[in-house]
PDB file of C-alpha atoms and ligand atoms in Angstrom:
ATOM      1  CA  UNK A   1      88.183 -53.114 -45.023  1.00 97.00           C
ATOM      2  CA  UNK A   2      86.843 -53.881 -48.482  1.00 98.00           C
ATOM      3  CA  UNK A   3      84.968 -51.042 -50.169  1.00 98.00           C
ATOM      4  CA  UNK A   4      81.838 -51.939 -52.151  1.00 98.00           C
ATOM      5  CA  UNK A   5      80.013 -49.583 -54.496  1.00 98.00           C
ATOM      6  CA  UNK A   6      76.343 -50.465 -54.836  1.00 98.00           C
ATOM      7  CA  UNK A   7      74.260 -48.882 -57.593  1.00 98.00           C
ATOM      8  CA  UNK A   8      70.476 -49.127 -57.177  1.00 97.00           C
ATOM      9  CA  UNK A   9      67.426 -46.944 -56.520  1.00 97.00           C
ATOM     10  CA  UNK A  10      66.351 -45.605 -53.146  1.00 98.00           C
ATOM     11  CA  UNK A  11      62.782 -46.622 -52.422  1.00 97.00           C
ATOM     12  CA  UNK A  12      62.388 -44.319 -49.424  1.00 98.00           C
ATOM     13  CA  UNK A  13      59.832 -46.654 -47.871  1.00 98.00           C
ATOM     14  CA  UNK A  14      59.722 -50.273 -48.931  1.00 96.00           C
ATOM     15  CA  UNK A  15      62.656 -52.301 -47.554  1.00 97.00           C
ATOM     16  CA  UNK A  16      64.293 -53.111 -50.866  1.00 97.00           C
ATOM     17  CA  UNK A  17      67.275 -52.084 -53.033  1.00 98.00           C
ATOM     18  CA  UNK A  18      69.543 -49.592 -51.218  1.00 98.00           C
ATOM     19  CA  UNK A  19      67.601 -49.553 -47.949  1.00 98.00           C
ATOM     20  CA  UNK A  20      68.465 -53.230 -47.468  1.00 98.00           C
ATOM     21  CA  UNK A  21      71.826 -53.444 -49.283  1.00 98.00           C
ATOM     22  CA  UNK A  22      73.402 -50.636 -47.238  1.00 98.00           C
ATOM     23  CA  UNK A  23      72.505 -51.883 -43.723  1.00 98.00           C
ATOM     24  CA  UNK A  24      73.254 -55.526 -44.540  1.00 98.00           C
ATOM     25  CA  UNK A  25      76.636 -54.917 -46.182  1.00 98.00           C
ATOM     26  CA  UNK A  26      77.610 -52.476 -43.425  1.00 98.00           C
ATOM     27  CA  UNK A  27      76.668 -55.078 -40.778  1.00 98.00           C
ATOM     28  CA  UNK A  28      78.796 -57.601 -42.658  1.00 98.00           C
ATOM     29  CA  UNK A  29      81.809 -55.331 -42.217  1.00 98.00           C
ATOM     30  CA  UNK A  30      82.103 -53.575 -45.566  1.00 98.00           C
ATOM     31  CA  UNK A  31      82.500 -49.908 -46.338  1.00 98.00           C
ATOM     32  CA  UNK A  32      79.443 -49.470 -48.520  1.00 98.00           C
ATOM     33  CA  UNK A  33      79.387 -46.596 -50.977  1.00 98.00           C
ATOM     34  CA  UNK A  34      75.990 -45.922 -52.545  1.00 98.00           C
ATOM     35  CA  UNK A  35      75.090 -44.522 -55.932  1.00 98.00           C
ATOM     36  CA  UNK A  36      71.321 -43.925 -56.025  1.00 98.00           C
ATOM     37  CA  UNK A  37      69.940 -44.082 -59.557  1.00 97.00           C
ATOM     38  CA  UNK A  38      66.514 -42.701 -58.616  1.00 96.00           C
ATOM     39  CA  UNK A  39      64.529 -41.710 -55.548  1.00 97.00           C
ATOM     40  CA  UNK A  40      61.049 -43.210 -55.249  1.00 97.00           C
ATOM     41  CA  UNK A  41      58.520 -42.533 -52.496  1.00 98.00           C
ATOM     42  CA  UNK A  42      58.006 -46.307 -52.196  1.00 97.00           C
ATOM     43  CA  UNK A  43      58.843 -49.377 -54.264  1.00 95.00           C
ATOM     44  CA  UNK A  44      56.716 -49.955 -57.329  1.00 91.00           C
ATOM     45  CA  UNK A  45      54.314 -52.412 -55.691  1.00 90.00           C
ATOM     46  CA  UNK A  46      52.544 -49.402 -54.142  1.00 94.00           C
ATOM     47  CA  UNK A  47      50.067 -47.380 -56.196  1.00 94.00           C
ATOM     48  CA  UNK A  48      50.868 -43.763 -57.132  1.00 96.00           C
ATOM     49  CA  UNK A  49      54.535 -43.854 -56.101  1.00 96.00           C
ATOM     50  CA  UNK A  50      56.646 -40.810 -57.022  1.00 97.00           C
ATOM     51  CA  UNK A  51      59.959 -41.162 -58.861  1.00 96.00           C
ATOM     52  CA  UNK A  52      62.795 -38.720 -59.490  1.00 96.00           C
ATOM     53  CA  UNK A  53      65.405 -39.993 -61.916  1.00 94.00           C
ATOM     54  CA  UNK A  54      68.968 -39.119 -60.846  1.00 95.00           C
ATOM     55  CA  UNK A  55      70.767 -40.086 -64.079  1.00 90.00           C
ATOM     56  CA  UNK A  56      72.092 -36.566 -64.633  1.00 90.00           C
ATOM     57  CA  UNK A  57      73.591 -36.584 -61.142  1.00 95.00           C
ATOM     58  CA  UNK A  58      75.417 -39.897 -61.588  1.00 95.00           C
ATOM     59  CA  UNK A  59      78.007 -38.438 -63.969  1.00 93.00           C
ATOM     60  CA  UNK A  60      78.764 -35.572 -61.585  1.00 96.00           C
ATOM     61  CA  UNK A  61      79.107 -37.845 -58.562  1.00 98.00           C
ATOM     62  CA  UNK A  62      81.357 -40.341 -60.341  1.00 98.00           C
ATOM     63  CA  UNK A  63      83.475 -37.561 -61.905  1.00 97.00           C
ATOM     64  CA  UNK A  64      84.118 -36.260 -58.383  1.00 98.00           C
ATOM     65  CA  UNK A  65      85.129 -39.755 -57.192  1.00 98.00           C
ATOM     66  CA  UNK A  66      87.493 -40.080 -60.163  1.00 97.00           C
ATOM     67  CA  UNK A  67      89.200 -36.821 -59.193  1.00 98.00           C
ATOM     68  CA  UNK A  68      89.570 -38.162 -55.644  1.00 98.00           C
ATOM     69  CA  UNK A  69      91.064 -41.366 -57.091  1.00 97.00           C
ATOM     70  CA  UNK A  70      88.498 -43.572 -55.324  1.00 97.00           C
ATOM     71  CA  UNK A  71      88.736 -47.321 -56.005  1.00 97.00           C
ATOM     72  CA  UNK A  72      86.331 -50.144 -55.249  1.00 98.00           C
ATOM     73  CA  UNK A  73      86.990 -53.781 -54.369  1.00 98.00           C
ATOM     74  CA  UNK A  74      83.539 -54.639 -55.687  1.00 98.00           C
ATOM     75  CA  UNK A  75      80.694 -53.080 -57.627  1.00 98.00           C
ATOM     76  CA  UNK A  76      77.174 -54.436 -57.066  1.00 98.00           C
ATOM     77  CA  UNK A  77      74.261 -53.319 -59.203  1.00 98.00           C
ATOM     78  CA  UNK A  78      70.584 -54.033 -58.499  1.00 98.00           C
ATOM     79  CA  UNK A  79      67.254 -52.715 -59.768  1.00 96.00           C
ATOM     80  CA  UNK A  80      67.789 -50.199 -62.594  1.00 96.00           C
ATOM     81  CA  UNK A  81      64.745 -48.331 -63.910  1.00 92.00           C
ATOM     82  CA  UNK A  82      65.458 -47.843 -67.624  1.00 94.00           C
ATOM     83  CA  UNK A  83      67.629 -48.968 -70.557  1.00 95.00           C
ATOM     84  CA  UNK A  84      69.453 -45.611 -70.391  1.00 94.00           C
ATOM     85  CA  UNK A  85      70.271 -46.225 -66.742  1.00 95.00           C
ATOM     86  CA  UNK A  86      71.725 -49.612 -67.662  1.00 96.00           C
ATOM     87  CA  UNK A  87      73.934 -47.931 -70.301  1.00 96.00           C
ATOM     88  CA  UNK A  88      75.127 -45.352 -67.756  1.00 96.00           C
ATOM     89  CA  UNK A  89      75.928 -48.105 -65.281  1.00 97.00           C
ATOM     90  CA  UNK A  90      77.885 -50.064 -67.915  1.00 98.00           C
ATOM     91  CA  UNK A  91      80.067 -47.017 -68.525  1.00 97.00           C
ATOM     92  CA  UNK A  92      80.545 -46.374 -64.774  1.00 98.00           C
ATOM     93  CA  UNK A  93      81.706 -49.984 -64.347  1.00 98.00           C
ATOM     94  CA  UNK A  94      84.201 -49.659 -67.188  1.00 97.00           C
ATOM     95  CA  UNK A  95      85.531 -46.410 -65.693  1.00 97.00           C
ATOM     96  CA  UNK A  96      86.076 -47.787 -62.175  1.00 98.00           C
ATOM     97  CA  UNK A  97      86.917 -51.414 -62.831  1.00 97.00           C
ATOM     98  CA  UNK A  98      90.486 -52.524 -62.154  1.00 96.00           C
ATOM     99  CA  UNK A  99      91.806 -56.092 -62.427  1.00 95.00           C
ATOM    100  CA  UNK A 100      91.042 -56.445 -58.685  1.00 95.00           C
ATOM    101  CA  UNK A 101      87.420 -55.229 -58.804  1.00 98.00           C
ATOM    102  CA  UNK A 102      84.733 -57.892 -58.653  1.00 98.00           C
ATOM    103  CA  UNK A 103      81.533 -56.932 -60.452  1.00 98.00           C
ATOM    104  CA  UNK A 104      78.215 -58.420 -59.282  1.00 98.00           C
ATOM    105  CA  UNK A 105      74.910 -57.881 -61.083  1.00 98.00           C
ATOM    106  CA  UNK A 106      71.449 -58.710 -59.758  1.00 98.00           C
ATOM    107  CA  UNK A 107      69.276 -57.996 -62.818  1.00 98.00           C
ATOM    108  CA  UNK A 108      66.156 -57.422 -60.681  1.00 97.00           C
ATOM    109  CA  UNK A 109      63.292 -57.163 -63.179  1.00 97.00           C
ATOM    110  CA  UNK A 110      60.760 -59.952 -62.655  1.00 96.00           C
ATOM    111  CA  UNK A 111      59.513 -63.073 -60.927  1.00 95.00           C
ATOM    112  CA  UNK A 112      57.094 -65.986 -61.356  1.00 95.00           C
ATOM    113  CA  UNK A 113      57.414 -65.986 -65.158  1.00 97.00           C
ATOM    114  CA  UNK A 114      56.651 -62.264 -65.583  1.00 97.00           C
ATOM    115  CA  UNK A 115      58.622 -59.055 -65.862  1.00 97.00           C
ATOM    116  CA  UNK A 116      57.636 -56.271 -63.432  1.00 92.00           C
ATOM    117  CA  UNK A 117      55.049 -53.945 -65.093  1.00 87.00           C
ATOM    118  CA  UNK A 118      57.622 -51.212 -65.870  1.00 87.00           C
ATOM    119  CA  UNK A 119      59.757 -53.537 -68.044  1.00 95.00           C
ATOM    120  CA  UNK A 120      59.601 -55.182 -71.473  1.00 96.00           C
ATOM    121  CA  UNK A 121      61.640 -57.621 -73.530  1.00 96.00           C
ATOM    122  CA  UNK A 122      63.955 -54.890 -74.866  1.00 97.00           C
ATOM    123  CA  UNK A 123      64.784 -53.939 -71.270  1.00 97.00           C
ATOM    124  CA  UNK A 124      65.535 -57.595 -70.426  1.00 98.00           C
ATOM    125  CA  UNK A 125      67.888 -57.839 -73.425  1.00 96.00           C
ATOM    126  CA  UNK A 126      69.647 -54.703 -72.227  1.00 96.00           C
ATOM    127  CA  UNK A 127      70.114 -56.247 -68.805  1.00 97.00           C
ATOM    128  CA  UNK A 128      71.759 -59.204 -70.558  1.00 98.00           C
ATOM    129  CA  UNK A 129      74.369 -56.726 -71.895  1.00 98.00           C
ATOM    130  CA  UNK A 130      75.116 -55.632 -68.322  1.00 98.00           C
ATOM    131  CA  UNK A 131      75.261 -59.262 -67.140  1.00 98.00           C
ATOM    132  CA  UNK A 132      77.746 -60.023 -69.923  1.00 98.00           C
ATOM    133  CA  UNK A 133      80.377 -57.794 -68.316  1.00 98.00           C
ATOM    134  CA  UNK A 134      79.847 -59.001 -64.722  1.00 98.00           C
ATOM    135  CA  UNK A 135      82.079 -61.475 -62.874  1.00 98.00           C
ATOM    136  CA  UNK A 136      79.048 -62.933 -61.132  1.00 98.00           C
ATOM    137  CA  UNK A 137      75.300 -62.549 -61.674  1.00 98.00           C
ATOM    138  CA  UNK A 138      72.324 -63.530 -59.499  1.00 98.00           C
ATOM    139  CA  UNK A 139      69.161 -63.722 -61.602  1.00 98.00           C
ATOM    140  CA  UNK A 140      66.121 -65.820 -60.683  1.00 98.00           C
ATOM    141  CA  UNK A 141      64.734 -68.283 -63.251  1.00 98.00           C
ATOM    142  CA  UNK A 142      62.313 -65.709 -64.711  1.00 98.00           C
ATOM    143  CA  UNK A 143      65.077 -63.154 -65.277  1.00 98.00           C
ATOM    144  CA  UNK A 144      67.401 -65.792 -66.724  1.00 98.00           C
ATOM    145  CA  UNK A 145      64.708 -66.986 -69.153  1.00 98.00           C
ATOM    146  CA  UNK A 146      63.957 -63.445 -70.378  1.00 98.00           C
ATOM    147  CA  UNK A 147      67.644 -62.630 -70.826  1.00 98.00           C
ATOM    148  CA  UNK A 148      68.585 -65.830 -72.650  1.00 98.00           C
ATOM    149  CA  UNK A 149      65.397 -66.304 -74.688  1.00 97.00           C
ATOM    150  CA  UNK A 150      64.980 -69.832 -73.259  1.00 98.00           C
ATOM    151  CA  UNK A 151      61.431 -70.752 -72.218  1.00 98.00           C
ATOM    152  CA  UNK A 152      60.336 -70.084 -68.634  1.00 98.00           C
ATOM    153  CA  UNK A 153      59.354 -73.294 -66.876  1.00 97.00           C
ATOM    154  CA  UNK A 154      57.416 -73.628 -63.652  1.00 95.00           C
ATOM    155  CA  UNK A 155      58.196 -77.330 -63.429  1.00 95.00           C
ATOM    156  CA  UNK A 156      61.736 -78.247 -64.291  1.00 97.00           C
ATOM    157  CA  UNK A 157      64.637 -80.556 -63.606  1.00 96.00           C
ATOM    158  CA  UNK A 158      68.384 -80.055 -63.205  1.00 97.00           C
ATOM    159  CA  UNK A 159      68.934 -80.311 -66.970  1.00 98.00           C
ATOM    160  CA  UNK A 160      66.856 -77.150 -67.492  1.00 98.00           C
ATOM    161  CA  UNK A 161      68.764 -75.300 -64.735  1.00 98.00           C
ATOM    162  CA  UNK A 162      72.087 -76.287 -66.326  1.00 98.00           C
ATOM    163  CA  UNK A 163      70.809 -75.126 -69.739  1.00 98.00           C
ATOM    164  CA  UNK A 164      69.976 -71.717 -68.300  1.00 98.00           C
ATOM    165  CA  UNK A 165      73.391 -71.533 -66.576  1.00 98.00           C
ATOM    166  CA  UNK A 166      75.161 -72.526 -69.812  1.00 98.00           C
ATOM    167  CA  UNK A 167      73.304 -69.816 -71.771  1.00 98.00           C
ATOM    168  CA  UNK A 168      74.137 -67.174 -69.133  1.00 98.00           C
ATOM    169  CA  UNK A 169      77.781 -68.291 -69.105  1.00 98.00           C
ATOM    170  CA  UNK A 170      77.892 -68.127 -72.912  1.00 98.00           C
ATOM    171  CA  UNK A 171      76.507 -64.579 -72.692  1.00 98.00           C
ATOM    172  CA  UNK A 172      79.761 -63.604 -70.982  1.00 98.00           C
ATOM    173  CA  UNK A 173      79.680 -63.947 -67.196  1.00 98.00           C
ATOM    174  CA  UNK A 174      82.131 -66.441 -65.659  1.00 98.00           C
ATOM    175  CA  UNK A 175      79.925 -67.176 -62.644  1.00 98.00           C
ATOM    176  CA  UNK A 176      76.137 -67.228 -63.106  1.00 98.00           C
ATOM    177  CA  UNK A 177      74.087 -68.106 -59.990  1.00 98.00           C
ATOM    178  CA  UNK A 178      70.389 -68.905 -60.305  1.00 98.00           C
ATOM    179  CA  UNK A 179      68.257 -68.056 -57.274  1.00 98.00           C
ATOM    180  CA  UNK A 180      64.902 -69.512 -56.259  1.00 97.00           C
ATOM    181  CA  UNK A 181      65.804 -72.932 -57.658  1.00 98.00           C
ATOM    182  CA  UNK A 182      63.755 -75.796 -56.231  1.00 97.00           C
ATOM    183  CA  UNK A 183      65.144 -79.258 -56.931  1.00 96.00           C
ATOM    184  CA  UNK A 184      62.513 -81.070 -54.877  1.00 96.00           C
ATOM    185  CA  UNK A 185      59.138 -80.327 -53.337  1.00 95.00           C
ATOM    186  CA  UNK A 186      59.315 -78.045 -50.292  1.00 96.00           C
ATOM    187  CA  UNK A 187      62.897 -76.954 -50.995  1.00 97.00           C
ATOM    188  CA  UNK A 188      64.445 -73.845 -52.537  1.00 97.00           C
ATOM    189  CA  UNK A 189      67.884 -72.305 -52.912  1.00 97.00           C
ATOM    190  CA  UNK A 190      70.636 -71.386 -55.324  1.00 98.00           C
ATOM    191  CA  UNK A 191      72.356 -73.263 -58.153  1.00 98.00           C
ATOM    192  CA  UNK A 192      75.510 -71.778 -59.652  1.00 98.00           C
ATOM    193  CA  UNK A 193      78.268 -72.528 -62.106  1.00 98.00           C
ATOM    194  CA  UNK A 194      81.855 -71.522 -61.520  1.00 98.00           C
ATOM    195  CA  UNK A 195      83.348 -71.171 -64.992  1.00 97.00           C
ATOM    196  CA  UNK A 196      86.885 -70.883 -63.623  1.00 95.00           C
ATOM    197  CA  UNK A 197      86.857 -74.309 -61.936  1.00 96.00           C
ATOM    198  CA  UNK A 198      84.156 -75.824 -64.169  1.00 97.00           C
ATOM    199  CA  UNK A 199      82.219 -76.854 -61.023  1.00 97.00           C
ATOM    200  CA  UNK A 200      78.556 -76.456 -60.155  1.00 98.00           C
ATOM    201  CA  UNK A 201      77.546 -75.431 -56.624  1.00 98.00           C
ATOM    202  CA  UNK A 202      74.158 -75.944 -55.035  1.00 98.00           C
ATOM    203  CA  UNK A 203      72.473 -75.111 -51.763  1.00 98.00           C
ATOM    204  CA  UNK A 204      68.907 -76.078 -50.903  1.00 98.00           C
ATOM    205  CA  UNK A 205      66.978 -75.378 -47.708  1.00 96.00           C
ATOM    206  CA  UNK A 206      63.334 -75.614 -46.695  1.00 95.00           C
ATOM    207  CA  UNK A 207      60.943 -73.382 -48.582  1.00 93.00           C
ATOM    208  CA  UNK A 208      59.050 -71.039 -46.256  1.00 94.00           C
ATOM    209  CA  UNK A 209      55.565 -70.736 -47.629  1.00 89.00           C
ATOM    210  CA  UNK A 210      55.216 -66.938 -47.848  1.00 91.00           C
ATOM    211  CA  UNK A 211      56.116 -64.269 -50.430  1.00 90.00           C
ATOM    212  CA  UNK A 212      57.406 -60.839 -49.501  1.00 94.00           C
ATOM    213  CA  UNK A 213      58.808 -58.006 -51.507  1.00 94.00           C
ATOM    214  CA  UNK A 214      62.552 -57.271 -51.275  1.00 96.00           C
ATOM    215  CA  UNK A 215      63.677 -60.786 -50.365  1.00 96.00           C
ATOM    216  CA  UNK A 216      65.607 -61.099 -53.654  1.00 96.00           C
ATOM    217  CA  UNK A 217      67.573 -57.959 -52.744  1.00 98.00           C
ATOM    218  CA  UNK A 218      68.238 -59.349 -49.261  1.00 98.00           C
ATOM    219  CA  UNK A 219      69.457 -62.666 -50.683  1.00 98.00           C
ATOM    220  CA  UNK A 220      71.750 -60.925 -53.204  1.00 98.00           C
ATOM    221  CA  UNK A 221      73.215 -58.442 -50.707  1.00 98.00           C
ATOM    222  CA  UNK A 222      74.085 -61.194 -48.226  1.00 98.00           C
ATOM    223  CA  UNK A 223      75.303 -63.588 -50.941  1.00 98.00           C
ATOM    224  CA  UNK A 224      77.621 -60.909 -52.362  1.00 98.00           C
ATOM    225  CA  UNK A 225      78.866 -59.957 -48.888  1.00 98.00           C
ATOM    226  CA  UNK A 226      79.555 -63.628 -48.150  1.00 98.00           C
ATOM    227  CA  UNK A 227      81.282 -64.247 -51.514  1.00 98.00           C
ATOM    228  CA  UNK A 228      83.574 -61.293 -50.765  1.00 98.00           C
ATOM    229  CA  UNK A 229      84.755 -63.076 -47.589  1.00 97.00           C
ATOM    230  CA  UNK A 230      86.300 -65.563 -50.067  1.00 94.00           C
ATOM    231  CA  UNK A 231      84.369 -68.448 -48.525  1.00 95.00           C
ATOM    232  CA  UNK A 232      83.552 -71.474 -50.711  1.00 96.00           C
ATOM    233  CA  UNK A 233      80.647 -70.526 -52.971  1.00 97.00           C
ATOM    234  CA  UNK A 234      78.332 -73.198 -51.448  1.00 97.00           C
ATOM    235  CA  UNK A 235      78.964 -71.672 -48.018  1.00 97.00           C
ATOM    236  CA  UNK A 236      78.171 -68.170 -49.268  1.00 98.00           C
ATOM    237  CA  UNK A 237      74.896 -69.505 -50.738  1.00 98.00           C
ATOM    238  CA  UNK A 238      74.088 -71.267 -47.442  1.00 98.00           C
ATOM    239  CA  UNK A 239      74.541 -68.055 -45.445  1.00 98.00           C
ATOM    240  CA  UNK A 240      72.344 -66.045 -47.842  1.00 98.00           C
ATOM    241  CA  UNK A 241      69.638 -68.712 -48.156  1.00 98.00           C
ATOM    242  CA  UNK A 242      69.474 -69.535 -44.424  1.00 97.00           C
ATOM    243  CA  UNK A 243      69.350 -65.850 -43.499  1.00 98.00           C
ATOM    244  CA  UNK A 244      66.629 -65.083 -46.051  1.00 98.00           C
ATOM    245  CA  UNK A 245      64.517 -68.120 -45.074  1.00 97.00           C
ATOM    246  CA  UNK A 246      64.828 -67.344 -41.354  1.00 97.00           C
ATOM    247  CA  UNK A 247      63.869 -63.711 -41.949  1.00 97.00           C
ATOM    248  CA  UNK A 248      60.783 -64.729 -43.954  1.00 96.00           C
ATOM    249  CA  UNK A 249      59.784 -67.159 -41.182  1.00 96.00           C
ATOM    250  CA  UNK A 250      60.140 -64.459 -38.489  1.00 95.00           C
ATOM    251  CA  UNK A 251      58.151 -62.024 -40.632  1.00 96.00           C
ATOM    252  CA  UNK A 252      55.386 -64.560 -41.224  1.00 94.00           C
ATOM    253  CA  UNK A 253      54.942 -65.031 -37.480  1.00 92.00           C
ATOM    254  CA  UNK A 254      54.863 -61.350 -36.544  1.00 90.00           C
ATOM    255  CA  UNK A 255      51.658 -59.679 -35.376  1.00 84.00           C
ATOM    256  CA  UNK A 256      52.172 -55.994 -36.124  1.00 83.00           C
ATOM    257  CA  UNK A 257      54.410 -55.976 -39.232  1.00 80.00           C
ATOM    258  CA  UNK A 258      54.014 -54.085 -42.489  1.00 86.00           C
ATOM    259  CA  UNK A 259      52.902 -55.888 -45.677  1.00 90.00           C
ATOM    260  CA  UNK A 260      55.519 -54.401 -47.974  1.00 93.00           C
ATOM    261  CA  UNK A 261      58.738 -56.012 -46.724  1.00 95.00           C
ATOM    262  CA  UNK A 262      60.394 -58.388 -44.287  1.00 97.00           C
ATOM    263  CA  UNK A 263      61.687 -57.715 -40.767  1.00 96.00           C
ATOM    264  CA  UNK A 264      65.355 -58.085 -41.715  1.00 97.00           C
ATOM    265  CA  UNK A 265      66.298 -55.583 -39.007  1.00 97.00           C
ATOM    266  CA  UNK A 266      65.364 -58.053 -36.271  1.00 96.00           C
ATOM    267  CA  UNK A 267      67.478 -60.885 -37.745  1.00 98.00           C
ATOM    268  CA  UNK A 268      70.813 -59.083 -38.256  1.00 98.00           C
ATOM    269  CA  UNK A 269      72.097 -60.701 -35.021  1.00 98.00           C
ATOM    270  CA  UNK A 270      71.272 -64.116 -36.511  1.00 98.00           C
ATOM    271  CA  UNK A 271      73.122 -63.180 -39.722  1.00 98.00           C
ATOM    272  CA  UNK A 272      76.267 -62.342 -37.774  1.00 98.00           C
ATOM    273  CA  UNK A 273      76.070 -65.654 -35.855  1.00 97.00           C
ATOM    274  CA  UNK A 274      75.556 -67.538 -39.132  1.00 97.00           C
ATOM    275  CA  UNK A 275      78.633 -65.854 -40.604  1.00 97.00           C
ATOM    276  CA  UNK A 276      80.766 -66.548 -37.523  1.00 96.00           C
ATOM    277  CA  UNK A 277      79.836 -70.248 -37.443  1.00 95.00           C
ATOM    278  CA  UNK A 278      80.325 -70.753 -41.180  1.00 94.00           C
ATOM    279  CA  UNK A 279      83.643 -68.914 -41.260  1.00 86.00           C
ATOM    280  CA  UNK A 280      84.928 -71.318 -38.572  1.00 74.00           C
ATOM    281  CA  UNK A 281      83.928 -74.506 -40.411  1.00 66.00           C
TER     282      UNK A 281
HETATM  283  O1  PXL B 301      63.213 -55.452 -55.068  1.00 69.82           O
HETATM  284  C1  PXL B 301      63.436 -54.993 -56.359  1.00 69.82           C
HETATM  285  C2  PXL B 301      62.950 -53.577 -56.539  1.00 69.82           C
HETATM  286  C3  PXL B 301      63.802 -52.535 -56.273  1.00 69.82           C
HETATM  287  N1  PXL B 301      63.424 -51.243 -56.427  1.00 69.82           N
HETATM  288  C4  PXL B 301      62.173 -50.934 -56.832  1.00 69.82           C
HETATM  289  C5  PXL B 301      61.252 -51.943 -57.085  1.00 69.82           C
HETATM  290  C6  PXL B 301      61.652 -53.296 -56.978  1.00 69.82           C
HETATM  291  C7  PXL B 301      60.724 -54.359 -57.310  1.00 69.82           C
HETATM  292  O2  PXL B 301      59.618 -54.184 -57.703  1.00 69.82           O
HETATM  293  O3  PXL B 301      60.015 -51.617 -57.435  1.00 69.82           O
HETATM  294  C8  PXL B 301      61.791 -49.501 -57.026  1.00 69.82           C
END
């Protein structure tokens, strides 16, 4: 069984970061080791959330793992609260990385042309330093624009997407994957570049007209889990995009749900079916 280390915050209530990565990767059949960077009462879309930074603890936890000679097949980082946290995570990756470890970075920091309120341009540039050392990154267009300094565009064509991918590749990562890419009206999906083969890969499905918090984390967790099955990259994108879209659709139609996240718990059965049918093909 592959062992994945995921480094993100715990938003105790909120269905994002570790509270989605852990159940989804476990359901996908991975031993999932967590390194919580901070504990928040809720995610930051709530007012008056509490936050306890765990930076000081990270060194102690990872020093213990080193003594136990623990190794990881993959390291997956998500939302990181500060520039210092990013620096700590860069050094943890360099300590635990072997030539077999695949490093995935989701530089979760913004959407729709804006950074989340807690972040600024200096933070985005720091995230670009983390992305530079990753084997594969999964930013959305907003995050890619802030990290590369290219303009953010609401309306775009494939040339713009390839420019962003080229800039991210030049920054250092062999496999940048842009999420939330819409190549035609009513569609959305992922568009990636595999620097090792020199090929682009694309998956588009129908856009579900609803926005919920945490769906980026759900897409990334499933995409990373699927990539670690060593499926073709298009297939991994299909599994992640179809699962995320279906989960948003189910959530949209519910009567008694919460506003702050999607009902991913009720669609885990669908995820496993999707994986089984795509592994066969
Ligand atoms: O879904 C990304 C995320 C993760 N963790 C926290 C957040 C957010 C997005 O706002 O606030 C604490």
